[in-house]
Short mmCIF file of C-alpha atoms in Angstrom, two decimals:
data_model
loop_
_atom_site.label_atom_id
_atom_site.label_comp_id
_atom_site.label_asym_id
_atom_site.label_seq_id
_atom_site.Cartn_x
_atom_site.Cartn_y
_atom_site.Cartn_z
CA MET A 1 49.50 90.75 -16.86
CA SER A 2 46.32 91.44 -18.83
CA THR A 3 45.96 90.37 -22.45
CA ASN A 4 44.62 93.30 -24.44
CA HIS A 5 42.23 92.61 -27.29
CA THR A 6 39.59 94.41 -29.29
CA PRO A 7 36.15 94.32 -27.61
CA GLY A 8 34.02 91.62 -29.18
CA MET A 9 37.04 89.77 -30.58
CA LEU A 10 38.67 86.65 -29.14
CA PRO A 11 42.04 87.23 -27.46
CA ASN A 12 45.15 85.83 -29.10
CA ARG A 13 45.29 83.06 -26.53
CA SER A 14 42.51 80.47 -26.33
CA LEU A 15 40.43 79.97 -23.21
CA LEU A 16 42.14 76.62 -22.77
CA ASP A 17 45.55 78.30 -22.72
CA ILE A 18 44.38 80.92 -20.24
CA ASP A 19 42.91 78.20 -18.05
CA ARG A 20 46.18 76.25 -18.08
CA ASP A 21 48.18 79.34 -17.16
CA HIS A 22 46.01 80.79 -14.43
CA LEU A 23 43.07 78.79 -13.11
CA ILE A 24 43.60 76.30 -10.30
CA HIS A 25 40.94 73.56 -10.43
CA PRO A 26 39.66 71.71 -7.36
CA VAL A 27 41.16 68.29 -6.57
CA THR A 28 43.34 67.98 -9.67
CA SER A 29 46.99 67.32 -10.37
CA PHE A 30 48.36 70.74 -11.29
CA ARG A 31 50.73 69.31 -13.90
CA GLY A 32 48.22 66.72 -15.00
CA HIS A 33 45.68 69.45 -15.70
CA GLU A 34 48.22 71.47 -17.65
CA ALA A 35 48.79 68.45 -19.88
CA ARG A 36 45.12 67.52 -20.28
CA GLY A 37 43.48 70.92 -20.45
CA ALA A 38 39.97 71.87 -19.36
CA THR A 39 36.63 70.69 -20.68
CA LEU A 40 34.69 73.92 -20.92
CA LEU A 41 30.92 73.84 -20.53
CA GLU A 42 28.77 76.44 -22.24
CA SER A 43 25.10 75.90 -21.40
CA GLY A 44 22.62 73.63 -19.68
CA GLN A 45 18.90 72.85 -19.90
CA GLY A 46 17.07 70.31 -17.79
CA MET A 47 19.18 67.13 -17.71
CA TRP A 48 21.43 68.23 -20.57
CA LEU A 49 24.73 70.11 -20.86
CA THR A 50 26.44 71.48 -23.95
CA ASP A 51 30.18 72.01 -24.02
CA MET A 52 32.04 74.64 -26.02
CA ALA A 53 32.75 72.13 -28.78
CA GLY A 54 28.99 71.69 -29.25
CA ASN A 55 28.74 68.24 -27.69
CA ARG A 56 25.39 67.60 -26.01
CA LEU A 57 25.65 65.48 -22.87
CA LEU A 58 23.31 63.83 -20.38
CA ASP A 59 24.42 64.91 -16.92
CA ALA A 60 23.95 61.87 -14.69
CA PHE A 61 25.76 63.53 -11.79
CA ALA A 62 23.83 66.81 -11.39
CA GLY A 63 26.96 68.90 -11.70
CA LEU A 64 28.63 67.82 -8.47
CA TRP A 65 25.68 66.11 -6.75
CA CYS A 66 23.98 69.49 -6.56
CA VAL A 67 21.84 70.59 -9.56
CA ASN A 68 18.90 68.61 -8.17
CA VAL A 69 16.23 70.58 -10.03
CA GLY A 70 18.06 70.52 -13.36
CA TYR A 71 19.49 73.38 -15.40
CA GLY A 72 17.73 76.42 -16.80
CA HIS A 73 14.86 77.16 -14.39
CA GLU A 74 13.81 80.69 -15.30
CA SER A 75 11.97 81.18 -12.01
CA ILE A 76 15.28 80.80 -10.14
CA VAL A 77 16.99 83.28 -12.45
CA GLU A 78 14.15 85.76 -12.00
CA VAL A 79 14.19 85.49 -8.22
CA ALA A 80 17.97 86.04 -8.14
CA ALA A 81 17.79 89.03 -10.49
CA GLU A 82 14.92 90.64 -8.58
CA GLN A 83 16.78 90.26 -5.29
CA MET A 84 19.97 91.68 -6.81
CA ARG A 85 18.05 94.75 -7.96
CA ARG A 86 16.37 95.25 -4.59
CA LEU A 87 19.15 94.35 -2.17
CA PRO A 88 22.22 92.56 -3.53
CA TYR A 89 23.94 92.26 -0.17
CA ALA A 90 23.13 92.53 3.52
CA THR A 91 25.58 91.65 6.26
CA GLY A 92 24.53 89.46 9.14
CA TYR A 93 26.95 91.27 11.43
CA PHE A 94 25.93 94.08 13.84
CA HIS A 95 22.42 92.54 14.16
CA PHE A 96 21.60 93.30 10.50
CA GLY A 97 19.71 90.85 8.31
CA SER A 98 17.44 90.53 5.31
CA GLU A 99 14.00 89.08 4.67
CA PRO A 100 15.17 86.21 2.39
CA ALA A 101 17.62 84.93 5.03
CA VAL A 102 15.00 85.09 7.77
CA ARG A 103 12.39 83.37 5.59
CA LEU A 104 14.83 80.66 4.53
CA ALA A 105 15.84 79.98 8.13
CA GLU A 106 12.16 79.55 9.00
CA LYS A 107 11.61 77.24 6.03
CA LEU A 108 14.61 75.05 6.88
CA VAL A 109 13.47 74.65 10.48
CA GLU A 110 10.07 73.63 9.11
CA ILE A 111 11.35 70.93 6.72
CA THR A 112 14.36 69.48 8.57
CA PRO A 113 14.01 66.83 11.31
CA GLU A 114 12.23 67.92 14.47
CA GLY A 115 14.42 69.60 17.03
CA LEU A 116 16.74 71.44 14.63
CA ASP A 117 15.46 74.90 15.50
CA HIS A 118 18.42 77.13 14.64
CA VAL A 119 20.35 77.86 11.43
CA TYR A 120 23.77 79.25 10.66
CA PHE A 121 24.31 79.99 6.95
CA THR A 122 27.60 79.31 5.18
CA LEU A 123 28.87 79.45 1.59
CA GLY A 124 28.85 75.70 1.05
CA GLY A 125 29.40 72.28 2.58
CA SER A 126 33.06 72.52 3.57
CA ASP A 127 32.59 75.63 5.67
CA ALA A 128 29.36 74.20 7.08
CA VAL A 129 31.41 71.29 8.46
CA ASP A 130 34.10 73.69 9.66
CA SER A 131 31.42 75.79 11.38
CA ALA A 132 29.93 72.71 13.02
CA ILE A 133 33.34 71.76 14.43
CA ARG A 134 33.83 75.26 15.82
CA TYR A 135 30.38 75.36 17.39
CA ILE A 136 30.83 71.89 18.91
CA THR A 137 34.16 72.91 20.43
CA HIS A 138 32.57 76.07 21.80
CA TYR A 139 29.60 74.12 23.14
CA TRP A 140 31.61 71.68 25.24
CA ASN A 141 33.76 74.50 26.60
CA ALA A 142 30.67 76.58 27.38
CA VAL A 143 28.95 73.77 29.32
CA GLY A 144 32.05 73.18 31.43
CA ARG A 145 33.37 70.01 29.78
CA PRO A 146 36.52 71.28 28.06
CA THR A 147 38.20 67.87 27.76
CA LYS A 148 35.75 66.76 25.06
CA LYS A 149 37.93 67.54 22.05
CA GLN A 150 38.18 64.25 20.10
CA PHE A 151 36.12 63.80 16.91
CA ILE A 152 35.21 60.53 15.23
CA ALA A 153 34.12 59.98 11.62
CA LEU A 154 34.13 57.11 9.11
CA GLU A 155 36.66 55.67 6.71
CA ARG A 156 35.68 56.58 3.13
CA GLY A 157 33.75 59.55 4.55
CA TYR A 158 33.80 63.00 3.01
CA HIS A 159 33.29 66.14 5.06
CA GLY A 160 34.74 68.80 2.81
CA SER A 161 38.22 70.18 2.31
CA SER A 162 38.52 72.96 4.87
CA THR A 163 41.55 72.95 7.16
CA THR A 164 39.66 71.03 9.84
CA GLY A 165 36.95 69.25 7.85
CA ALA A 166 39.45 67.62 5.49
CA GLY A 167 40.82 65.69 8.45
CA LEU A 168 37.40 64.23 9.18
CA THR A 169 37.27 63.37 5.49
CA ALA A 170 38.97 59.99 5.14
CA LEU A 171 40.20 59.99 1.55
CA ALA A 172 43.92 59.95 0.81
CA ASN A 173 43.89 62.84 -1.68
CA PHE A 174 42.67 65.21 1.03
CA HIS A 175 45.32 64.15 3.56
CA ARG A 176 48.46 63.75 1.45
CA GLN A 177 50.92 66.63 2.04
CA PHE A 178 48.34 68.47 4.18
CA ASP A 179 49.46 66.98 7.52
CA LEU A 180 46.06 65.37 8.06
CA PRO A 181 44.24 63.91 9.86
CA ARG A 182 45.00 65.76 13.07
CA ALA A 183 45.65 63.99 16.35
CA TRP A 184 42.07 64.65 17.52
CA GLN A 185 40.47 63.18 14.39
CA HIS A 186 39.69 59.46 14.31
CA HIS A 187 37.97 57.09 11.88
CA LEU A 188 35.89 53.94 12.18
CA PRO A 189 35.52 51.32 9.43
CA SER A 190 32.95 52.20 6.80
CA PRO A 191 29.64 50.27 6.94
CA TYR A 192 30.32 48.94 3.43
CA PRO A 193 28.01 45.95 2.88
CA TYR A 194 29.57 44.76 -0.40
CA ARG A 195 33.04 44.50 1.16
CA SER A 196 31.94 43.65 4.69
CA ASP A 197 33.06 40.55 6.58
CA THR A 198 29.35 39.74 6.86
CA PRO A 199 27.84 40.67 3.46
CA GLY A 200 24.10 40.22 3.38
CA ASP A 201 23.75 40.33 7.16
CA ASP A 202 22.44 43.83 7.86
CA ALA A 203 22.08 43.27 11.60
CA ALA A 204 25.71 42.16 11.89
CA ILE A 205 26.97 45.19 9.92
CA ILE A 206 24.98 47.55 12.14
CA ALA A 207 26.10 45.80 15.33
CA ALA A 208 29.73 45.98 14.21
CA SER A 209 29.54 49.75 13.66
CA VAL A 210 27.92 50.31 17.05
CA ALA A 211 30.53 48.13 18.76
CA GLN A 212 33.35 49.96 16.96
CA LEU A 213 32.02 53.32 18.10
CA HIS A 214 31.70 52.15 21.70
CA ALA A 215 35.22 50.69 21.59
CA ARG A 216 36.78 53.85 20.15
CA VAL A 217 35.04 56.08 22.69
CA ALA A 218 36.20 53.77 25.48
CA ALA A 219 39.78 53.90 24.18
CA LEU A 220 39.76 57.69 23.91
CA GLY A 221 37.84 58.17 27.15
CA ALA A 222 34.16 59.08 27.23
CA ASP A 223 34.97 62.45 28.77
CA ASN A 224 37.27 63.26 25.85
CA VAL A 225 35.02 62.61 22.82
CA ALA A 226 33.05 65.55 21.41
CA ALA A 227 31.14 64.21 18.42
CA PHE A 228 30.61 61.58 15.75
CA PHE A 229 30.19 62.77 12.13
CA CYS A 230 28.65 60.66 9.38
CA GLU A 231 26.94 60.83 6.01
CA PRO A 232 23.69 58.85 5.90
CA VAL A 233 24.99 57.53 2.56
CA GLN A 234 28.70 58.03 1.93
CA GLY A 235 29.10 60.04 -1.25
CA SER A 236 32.65 60.70 -2.40
CA GLY A 237 33.84 57.48 -0.77
CA GLY A 238 32.07 55.56 -3.51
CA VAL A 239 28.36 55.90 -2.64
CA VAL A 240 28.49 53.42 0.23
CA VAL A 241 24.93 52.67 1.35
CA PRO A 242 24.66 51.42 4.96
CA PRO A 243 21.83 49.03 5.82
CA ARG A 244 18.55 50.61 6.83
CA GLY A 245 18.57 51.01 10.58
CA TRP A 246 22.29 51.86 10.71
CA LEU A 247 21.73 55.61 11.07
CA LYS A 248 19.21 55.19 13.90
CA ALA A 249 21.51 52.75 15.70
CA MET A 250 24.43 55.19 15.52
CA ARG A 251 22.19 58.05 16.72
CA ASP A 252 21.14 55.95 19.72
CA ALA A 253 24.74 54.95 20.42
CA CYS A 254 25.87 58.59 20.46
CA THR A 255 23.06 59.47 22.87
CA ALA A 256 24.10 56.63 25.18
CA LEU A 257 27.76 57.65 24.98
CA ASP A 258 26.98 61.35 25.62
CA ILE A 259 28.60 62.56 22.42
CA LEU A 260 27.04 64.80 19.78
CA PHE A 261 25.67 63.17 16.64
CA VAL A 262 26.25 65.12 13.42
CA THR A 263 24.78 64.13 10.05
CA ASP A 264 26.40 65.53 6.94
CA GLU A 265 23.50 65.81 4.48
CA VAL A 266 25.36 68.03 2.03
CA ILE A 267 24.90 65.36 -0.66
CA THR A 268 21.93 63.37 0.67
CA GLY A 269 19.68 66.33 1.49
CA PHE A 270 16.84 67.81 -0.55
CA GLY A 271 15.36 64.69 -2.06
CA ARG A 272 18.53 63.00 -3.23
CA THR A 273 17.78 59.72 -1.41
CA GLY A 274 13.97 59.93 -1.70
CA PRO A 275 12.58 61.88 1.26
CA MET A 276 13.53 65.52 1.74
CA PHE A 277 16.39 64.39 4.01
CA ALA A 278 17.95 60.97 4.46
CA CYS A 279 17.45 61.29 8.23
CA ASP A 280 13.69 61.31 7.60
CA ASP A 281 13.86 57.74 6.34
CA GLU A 282 14.74 56.46 9.82
CA GLY A 283 13.12 59.14 11.97
CA VAL A 284 16.50 60.41 13.11
CA SER A 285 17.03 63.88 14.59
CA PRO A 286 20.74 64.75 14.91
CA ASP A 287 22.28 67.32 17.22
CA LEU A 288 23.64 69.17 14.17
CA MET A 289 23.12 68.73 10.44
CA THR A 290 25.21 70.22 7.63
CA LEU A 291 23.53 71.19 4.34
CA ALA A 292 24.54 72.67 0.97
CA LYS A 293 24.39 71.55 -2.69
CA GLY A 294 20.65 70.86 -3.14
CA LEU A 295 19.82 73.82 -0.90
CA THR A 296 20.25 76.14 -3.89
CA ALA A 297 20.57 73.35 -6.50
CA GLY A 298 24.02 74.73 -7.29
CA TYR A 299 22.66 77.93 -8.87
CA VAL A 300 24.47 80.07 -6.28
CA PRO A 301 26.77 79.17 -3.37
CA MET A 302 25.16 78.48 0.02
CA GLY A 303 25.35 76.00 2.89
CA ALA A 304 23.94 75.76 6.38
CA VAL A 305 24.40 74.25 9.81
CA MET A 306 21.17 73.18 11.46
CA MET A 307 21.55 73.25 15.24
CA SER A 308 19.47 71.65 17.97
CA GLU A 309 18.06 73.62 20.88
CA LYS A 310 20.38 71.68 23.22
CA VAL A 311 23.53 72.87 21.46
CA TYR A 312 22.19 76.38 20.89
CA ARG A 313 21.22 76.74 24.54
CA GLY A 314 24.58 75.46 25.74
CA ILE A 315 26.44 78.03 23.65
CA ALA A 316 24.02 80.86 24.41
CA ASP A 317 24.00 80.33 28.16
CA GLY A 318 27.73 79.73 28.42
CA ALA A 319 28.71 83.34 27.76
CA ALA A 320 27.76 86.71 29.13
CA PRO A 321 25.10 88.45 26.99
CA ASP A 322 27.52 91.21 26.02
CA LEU A 323 30.16 88.80 24.65
CA PRO A 324 29.87 87.80 20.98
CA ILE A 325 30.26 84.21 19.83
CA GLY A 326 33.26 84.74 17.59
CA HIS A 327 32.35 82.86 14.44
CA GLY A 328 31.15 84.59 11.29
CA MET A 329 31.50 85.01 7.53
CA THR A 330 31.00 87.97 5.26
CA TYR A 331 28.47 86.15 3.10
CA SER A 332 26.55 84.28 5.80
CA GLY A 333 22.85 84.58 4.99
CA HIS A 334 23.53 86.28 1.64
CA PRO A 335 20.16 87.64 0.47
CA VAL A 336 20.52 86.51 -3.16
CA SER A 337 21.50 82.98 -2.16
CA ALA A 338 18.69 82.89 0.39
CA ALA A 339 16.14 84.05 -2.19
CA VAL A 340 17.34 81.32 -4.55
CA GLY A 341 17.14 78.75 -1.75
CA LEU A 342 13.52 79.66 -1.08
CA GLU A 343 12.62 79.29 -4.75
CA VAL A 344 14.45 75.96 -5.06
CA ILE A 345 12.59 74.58 -2.04
CA ARG A 346 9.33 75.83 -3.59
CA LEU A 347 10.18 73.89 -6.73
CA TYR A 348 10.83 70.75 -4.67
CA GLN A 349 7.55 71.05 -2.83
CA GLU A 350 5.07 72.91 -5.05
CA GLY A 351 6.77 72.45 -8.41
CA GLY A 352 6.66 68.66 -8.20
CA ILE A 353 10.43 68.11 -8.36
CA LEU A 354 10.61 66.06 -5.14
CA ALA A 355 7.64 63.91 -6.19
CA ASN A 356 9.12 63.39 -9.66
CA GLY A 357 12.41 62.25 -8.15
CA GLN A 358 10.58 59.73 -6.00
CA GLN A 359 8.62 58.45 -8.99
CA VAL A 360 11.55 58.14 -11.40
CA ALA A 361 13.63 56.34 -8.75
CA ALA A 362 11.90 53.11 -9.81
CA ARG A 363 13.33 53.57 -13.32
CA PHE A 364 16.74 54.31 -11.78
CA ASP A 365 16.56 51.07 -9.75
CA ALA A 366 15.59 49.08 -12.83
CA GLY A 367 18.52 50.48 -14.81
CA MET A 368 20.90 49.66 -11.98
CA ALA A 369 19.58 46.10 -11.68
CA LYS A 370 20.08 45.48 -15.40
CA LEU A 371 23.66 46.77 -15.30
CA ALA A 372 24.45 44.46 -12.38
CA GLU A 373 24.44 41.60 -14.91
CA HIS A 374 27.34 43.11 -16.90
CA PRO A 375 30.58 41.06 -16.81
CA MET A 376 32.55 43.99 -15.37
CA VAL A 377 30.05 44.89 -12.62
CA GLY A 378 30.46 43.44 -9.15
CA GLU A 379 27.63 45.35 -7.51
CA THR A 380 25.14 48.12 -8.11
CA ARG A 381 23.77 49.94 -5.08
CA GLY A 382 21.83 53.05 -4.27
CA ARG A 383 19.07 54.85 -2.47
CA GLY A 384 16.67 57.20 -4.20
CA LEU A 385 18.59 58.89 -7.03
CA LEU A 386 22.01 58.29 -5.49
CA GLY A 387 23.85 55.23 -6.71
CA ALA A 388 27.08 53.44 -7.57
CA ILE A 389 28.21 50.80 -10.02
CA GLU A 390 31.30 49.00 -8.69
CA LEU A 391 33.48 47.39 -11.35
CA VAL A 392 35.57 44.33 -10.51
CA ALA A 393 37.94 42.02 -12.32
CA ASP A 394 36.43 38.97 -10.63
CA LYS A 395 32.78 38.80 -9.58
CA SER A 396 33.32 35.80 -7.30
CA THR A 397 36.26 37.20 -5.30
CA LYS A 398 35.36 40.91 -5.75
CA ALA A 399 38.96 41.55 -6.79
CA ARG A 400 39.53 45.03 -8.18
CA PHE A 401 41.17 45.81 -11.49
CA ASP A 402 44.87 46.57 -11.34
CA PRO A 403 45.43 50.34 -11.02
CA SER A 404 47.88 50.20 -13.93
CA LEU A 405 44.90 49.77 -16.26
CA LYS A 406 43.75 53.30 -15.35
CA ILE A 407 40.11 52.23 -15.53
CA PRO A 408 38.69 55.44 -13.95
CA ASP A 409 40.26 57.76 -16.54
CA ARG A 410 39.33 55.52 -19.44
CA LEU A 411 35.82 55.06 -18.08
CA PHE A 412 35.12 58.78 -17.79
CA ALA A 413 36.56 59.53 -21.24
CA ALA A 414 34.50 56.75 -22.84
CA GLY A 415 31.35 57.90 -21.07
CA TYR A 416 31.90 61.45 -22.26
CA ALA A 417 32.41 60.24 -25.82
CA ASN A 418 29.08 58.40 -25.49
CA GLY A 419 27.35 61.58 -24.30
CA VAL A 420 26.95 60.85 -20.57
CA ILE A 421 28.65 62.42 -17.57
CA PHE A 422 29.08 60.45 -14.35
CA ARG A 423 31.56 60.36 -11.47
CA SER A 424 34.47 57.97 -12.00
CA PHE A 425 35.98 57.17 -8.61
CA PRO A 426 39.60 56.03 -8.19
CA ASP A 427 38.64 52.48 -7.17
CA ASN A 428 36.66 51.76 -10.34
CA ILE A 429 33.27 52.89 -9.06
CA ILE A 430 30.82 54.85 -11.19
CA GLY A 431 28.91 57.41 -9.12
CA LEU A 432 25.43 58.50 -10.22
CA ALA A 433 23.27 61.36 -8.98
CA PRO A 434 20.89 62.42 -11.76
CA ALA A 435 18.67 65.46 -11.24
CA LEU A 436 15.28 64.87 -9.65
CA CYS A 437 13.63 66.37 -12.75
CA ALA A 438 14.66 63.44 -14.98
CA SER A 439 12.02 61.77 -17.11
CA ASP A 440 11.71 58.01 -17.45
CA ALA A 441 13.03 58.28 -21.00
CA GLU A 442 16.06 60.29 -19.89
CA MET A 443 16.77 57.81 -17.11
CA ASP A 444 16.63 54.94 -19.62
CA GLU A 445 18.99 56.85 -21.89
CA ILE A 446 21.51 57.36 -19.06
CA PHE A 447 21.73 53.62 -18.51
CA ALA A 448 21.84 52.83 -22.23
CA ARG A 449 24.84 55.13 -22.61
CA ILE A 450 26.56 53.67 -19.55
CA ALA A 451 25.98 50.15 -20.87
CA LYS A 452 27.49 51.18 -24.21
CA THR A 453 30.46 52.63 -22.32
CA LEU A 454 31.05 49.41 -20.36
CA ASP A 455 30.67 47.29 -23.48
CA GLY A 456 33.26 49.45 -25.22
CA LEU A 457 35.74 48.99 -22.40
CA LEU A 458 35.08 45.27 -22.33
CA ASP A 459 36.10 45.13 -26.01
CA GLU A 460 39.53 46.55 -25.16
CA ARG A 461 42.07 43.73 -25.12
CA ASP A 462 43.86 44.54 -21.86
CA ILE A 463 40.63 44.97 -19.91
CA ARG A 464 39.12 41.77 -21.28
CA ALA A 465 42.35 39.93 -20.42
CA ALA A 466 42.16 41.23 -16.83
CA LEU A 467 38.69 39.75 -16.29
CA ALA A 468 38.54 36.43 -14.49
CA ALA A 469 37.66 33.60 -16.83
#
């Protein structure tokens, strides 16, 4: 039922009431959200957000790992508006297309790792993963190896929340009551140096992951395994940073095992870890790569699957020319999103955003190192402008705080009160992903506000009592 009100006047019900009654928010407790209510944002500029109560906040998480260029770029707005006026929509069905989609496909092939010569556009990361799964299944059927149906990913991994991708995701919230993971979805231990059996021994951590992959493929049968999915740095699992060399070793293992290697760069892509893509850091070229978030810097929805010639050729040659490959979406290659993507990439390359992110990463590292000395911090870790601060009750044993203390909720609320937004993970980890446009002064301010937040929590009696003496 609509609520009638005079144009220009507020309705009788507040926006918060309307939100409670009607809007379902992602990954929230329905009843919990009703009790808490929404935090409504009103505007953004650069690194800063303003909420509807007038609070000005430093966004140290780039929205949801995505607003890599910062808020308020007029050139992006202008490109989107111009494209809307000229051609607001063009289907990719029936052999139709549009110039922005074609140009963006060309640009992505140019900047992604060598060998990824084909692009399928999606609306975001979850359906990019879902599309990759569908294309992989089709590929193995098309090349006459239909038994290869098992998929392997990592514990603490995140690969979206689609019906199939959420099973490759290995976080309890995405499995509970959803009948996931499925029987064909398997997970290996996360390459988590801080909580590894061999902390500080990079070679041992890498060797363990390779051995675990070989063992799981052997147990499932080499002729039954289709692909291995991984994030170069695990994002929603707590920003777990594998040792350098891990990604290349897993790529080589997949090649030896004759399974497809898929990198999920939805979070790590577009300068987040330093280079344009995290794969670039180790010279890795996957069979497929999923992209989103930084592709359009969150200004409009868009994702992509980058596909190697090997996979493309297998699918293309496995069907008669008059038979369509039955996977598609209404908004695949949307011209407005594609135009925005082209402008965002221009800003990375010609506008100095990528270079700025690489430069300010030194300030980010310095801030992380200083926070590592805090009594509540067990470890700080990161790569580029992607990082985590892991809080522990005991630095020597790495024991976590008791969940009854509700550290994550208290941490986020205290940070917000101190004017900084970060990710507060369930296991007492602060996630950071500031925009690549940050200045040194803004980066320093982020860490000053986080330090103030941690100091405030440390002053609370129950938290101080929980710390090891």
